[in-house]
PDB file of C-alpha atoms in Angstrom:
ATOM      1  CA  UNK A   1      62.991 131.670  89.111  1.00 56.00           C
ATOM      2  CA  UNK A   2      66.010 129.400  89.592  1.00 78.00           C
ATOM      3  CA  UNK A   3      65.937 125.917  90.965  1.00 87.00           C
ATOM      4  CA  UNK A   4      68.818 124.202  92.650  1.00 88.00           C
ATOM      5  CA  UNK A   5      69.492 120.530  92.269  1.00 89.00           C
ATOM      6  CA  UNK A   6      72.501 119.401  94.214  1.00 88.00           C
ATOM      7  CA  UNK A   7      74.469 116.622  92.478  1.00 89.00           C
ATOM      8  CA  UNK A   8      76.537 114.873  95.231  1.00 88.00           C
ATOM      9  CA  UNK A   9      77.217 111.682  93.448  1.00 89.00           C
ATOM     10  CA  UNK A  10      77.492 110.621  89.849  1.00 90.00           C
ATOM     11  CA  UNK A  11      74.207 108.621  90.306  1.00 90.00           C
ATOM     12  CA  UNK A  12      72.231 111.762  90.680  1.00 92.00           C
ATOM     13  CA  UNK A  13      72.991 112.814  87.141  1.00 95.00           C
ATOM     14  CA  UNK A  14      70.764 110.084  85.232  1.00 96.00           C
ATOM     15  CA  UNK A  15      67.420 111.249  86.805  1.00 96.00           C
ATOM     16  CA  UNK A  16      68.207 114.761  86.302  1.00 95.00           C
ATOM     17  CA  UNK A  17      69.108 114.288  82.564  1.00 96.00           C
ATOM     18  CA  UNK A  18      66.023 112.478  82.077  1.00 97.00           C
ATOM     19  CA  UNK A  19      63.796 114.903  83.862  1.00 96.00           C
ATOM     20  CA  UNK A  20      65.407 117.985  82.119  1.00 96.00           C
ATOM     21  CA  UNK A  21      64.798 116.373  78.791  1.00 97.00           C
ATOM     22  CA  UNK A  22      61.215 115.530  79.476  1.00 97.00           C
ATOM     23  CA  UNK A  23      60.597 118.976  80.896  1.00 96.00           C
ATOM     24  CA  UNK A  24      61.751 120.451  77.600  1.00 96.00           C
ATOM     25  CA  UNK A  25      59.482 118.097  75.705  1.00 97.00           C
ATOM     26  CA  UNK A  26      62.328 116.532  74.009  1.00 97.00           C
ATOM     27  CA  UNK A  27      62.711 112.823  72.789  1.00 98.00           C
ATOM     28  CA  UNK A  28      66.236 111.213  72.980  1.00 98.00           C
ATOM     29  CA  UNK A  29      66.247 111.410  69.089  1.00 98.00           C
ATOM     30  CA  UNK A  30      65.788 115.141  69.262  1.00 98.00           C
ATOM     31  CA  UNK A  31      68.708 115.682  71.706  1.00 98.00           C
ATOM     32  CA  UNK A  32      70.887 113.407  69.873  1.00 98.00           C
ATOM     33  CA  UNK A  33      70.288 115.243  66.678  1.00 98.00           C
ATOM     34  CA  UNK A  34      71.225 118.536  68.238  1.00 97.00           C
ATOM     35  CA  UNK A  35      74.384 116.878  69.739  1.00 97.00           C
ATOM     36  CA  UNK A  36      75.302 115.405  66.341  1.00 97.00           C
ATOM     37  CA  UNK A  37      75.123 111.767  67.574  1.00 97.00           C
ATOM     38  CA  UNK A  38      72.699 108.936  67.094  1.00 97.00           C
ATOM     39  CA  UNK A  39      69.724 108.169  69.338  1.00 98.00           C
ATOM     40  CA  UNK A  40      71.522 104.957  70.725  1.00 98.00           C
ATOM     41  CA  UNK A  41      74.672 107.103  71.555  1.00 97.00           C
ATOM     42  CA  UNK A  42      72.676 109.548  73.492  1.00 98.00           C
ATOM     43  CA  UNK A  43      70.439 106.725  75.172  1.00 97.00           C
ATOM     44  CA  UNK A  44      73.809 105.206  76.358  1.00 97.00           C
ATOM     45  CA  UNK A  45      74.888 108.555  77.606  1.00 96.00           C
ATOM     46  CA  UNK A  46      71.596 109.214  79.462  1.00 96.00           C
ATOM     47  CA  UNK A  47      71.907 105.690  81.022  1.00 96.00           C
ATOM     48  CA  UNK A  48      75.452 105.972  82.381  1.00 95.00           C
ATOM     49  CA  UNK A  49      76.588 109.719  82.394  1.00 95.00           C
ATOM     50  CA  UNK A  50      79.319 109.010  84.674  1.00 93.00           C
ATOM     51  CA  UNK A  51      81.095 107.387  81.525  1.00 93.00           C
ATOM     52  CA  UNK A  52      81.145 110.688  79.678  1.00 94.00           C
ATOM     53  CA  UNK A  53      83.393 113.705  79.691  1.00 94.00           C
ATOM     54  CA  UNK A  54      82.322 116.936  81.366  1.00 93.00           C
ATOM     55  CA  UNK A  55      82.692 118.501  78.010  1.00 95.00           C
ATOM     56  CA  UNK A  56      80.135 116.144  76.526  1.00 95.00           C
ATOM     57  CA  UNK A  57      77.831 116.695  79.725  1.00 95.00           C
ATOM     58  CA  UNK A  58      78.167 120.341  79.435  1.00 95.00           C
ATOM     59  CA  UNK A  59      76.989 120.223  75.864  1.00 96.00           C
ATOM     60  CA  UNK A  60      74.061 117.998  76.864  1.00 97.00           C
ATOM     61  CA  UNK A  61      73.027 120.487  79.645  1.00 96.00           C
ATOM     62  CA  UNK A  62      73.452 123.343  77.050  1.00 96.00           C
ATOM     63  CA  UNK A  63      71.024 121.661  74.595  1.00 96.00           C
ATOM     64  CA  UNK A  64      68.614 121.068  77.658  1.00 96.00           C
ATOM     65  CA  UNK A  65      68.750 124.613  78.626  1.00 95.00           C
ATOM     66  CA  UNK A  66      70.280 124.047  81.993  1.00 95.00           C
ATOM     67  CA  UNK A  67      72.918 126.276  83.632  1.00 92.00           C
ATOM     68  CA  UNK A  68      75.583 124.544  85.569  1.00 90.00           C
ATOM     69  CA  UNK A  69      76.822 126.438  88.899  1.00 88.00           C
ATOM     70  CA  UNK A  70      79.602 125.045  90.842  1.00 86.00           C
ATOM     71  CA  UNK A  71      79.826 125.962  94.555  1.00 86.00           C
ATOM     72  CA  UNK A  72      82.470 125.570  97.118  1.00 86.00           C
ATOM     73  CA  UNK A  73      79.744 125.512 100.011  1.00 74.00           C
ATOM     74  CA  UNK A  74      79.671 122.638 102.362  1.00 64.00           C
ATOM     75  CA  UNK A  75      77.081 120.104 101.549  1.00 57.00           C
ATOM     76  CA  UNK A  76      75.266 120.766 104.744  1.00 57.00           C
ATOM     77  CA  UNK A  77      74.876 124.561 103.885  1.00 55.00           C
ATOM     78  CA  UNK A  78      73.547 123.625 100.404  1.00 51.00           C
ATOM     79  CA  UNK A  79      71.154 121.036 101.936  1.00 54.00           C
ATOM     80  CA  UNK A  80      69.656 123.562 104.474  1.00 55.00           C
ATOM     81  CA  UNK A  81      69.079 125.967 101.650  1.00 52.00           C
ATOM     82  CA  UNK A  82      67.393 123.458  99.387  1.00 49.00           C
ATOM     83  CA  UNK A  83      65.255 122.091 102.147  1.00 50.00           C
ATOM     84  CA  UNK A  84      63.998 125.629 102.857  1.00 48.00           C
ATOM     85  CA  UNK A  85      63.562 126.258  99.061  1.00 47.00           C
ATOM     86  CA  UNK A  86      60.079 124.882  97.951  1.00 45.00           C
ATOM     87  CA  UNK A  87      61.432 125.077  94.339  1.00 46.00           C
ATOM     88  CA  UNK A  88      63.487 122.029  95.024  1.00 43.00           C
ATOM     89  CA  UNK A  89      60.360 120.129  95.411  1.00 47.00           C
ATOM     90  CA  UNK A  90      59.684 120.697  91.730  1.00 54.00           C
ATOM     91  CA  UNK A  91      62.660 118.982  90.653  1.00 56.00           C
ATOM     92  CA  UNK A  92      62.423 117.755  86.848  1.00 64.00           C
ATOM     93  CA  UNK A  93      63.571 114.171  87.768  1.00 57.00           C
TER      94      UNK A  93
END
């Protein structure tokens, strides 16, 4: 079952990164090791994901087992779908 987590602003990324990491039972250190960076570097990324490249974010989401889907649907269409989708309530964040 797929869950949808709309990201409308860069501020939405931080709680999602933390939530996905914790739902996988991973520490910052473990994610950092898989990315080949220090724990401090990953902690900075998690604190301010808007400051990193899309390439780095893609690698992080891959490590966390998260698939990224882009949509050209309007925000109101996505909002209606997610409000009726009970899975959205189970957000990892």
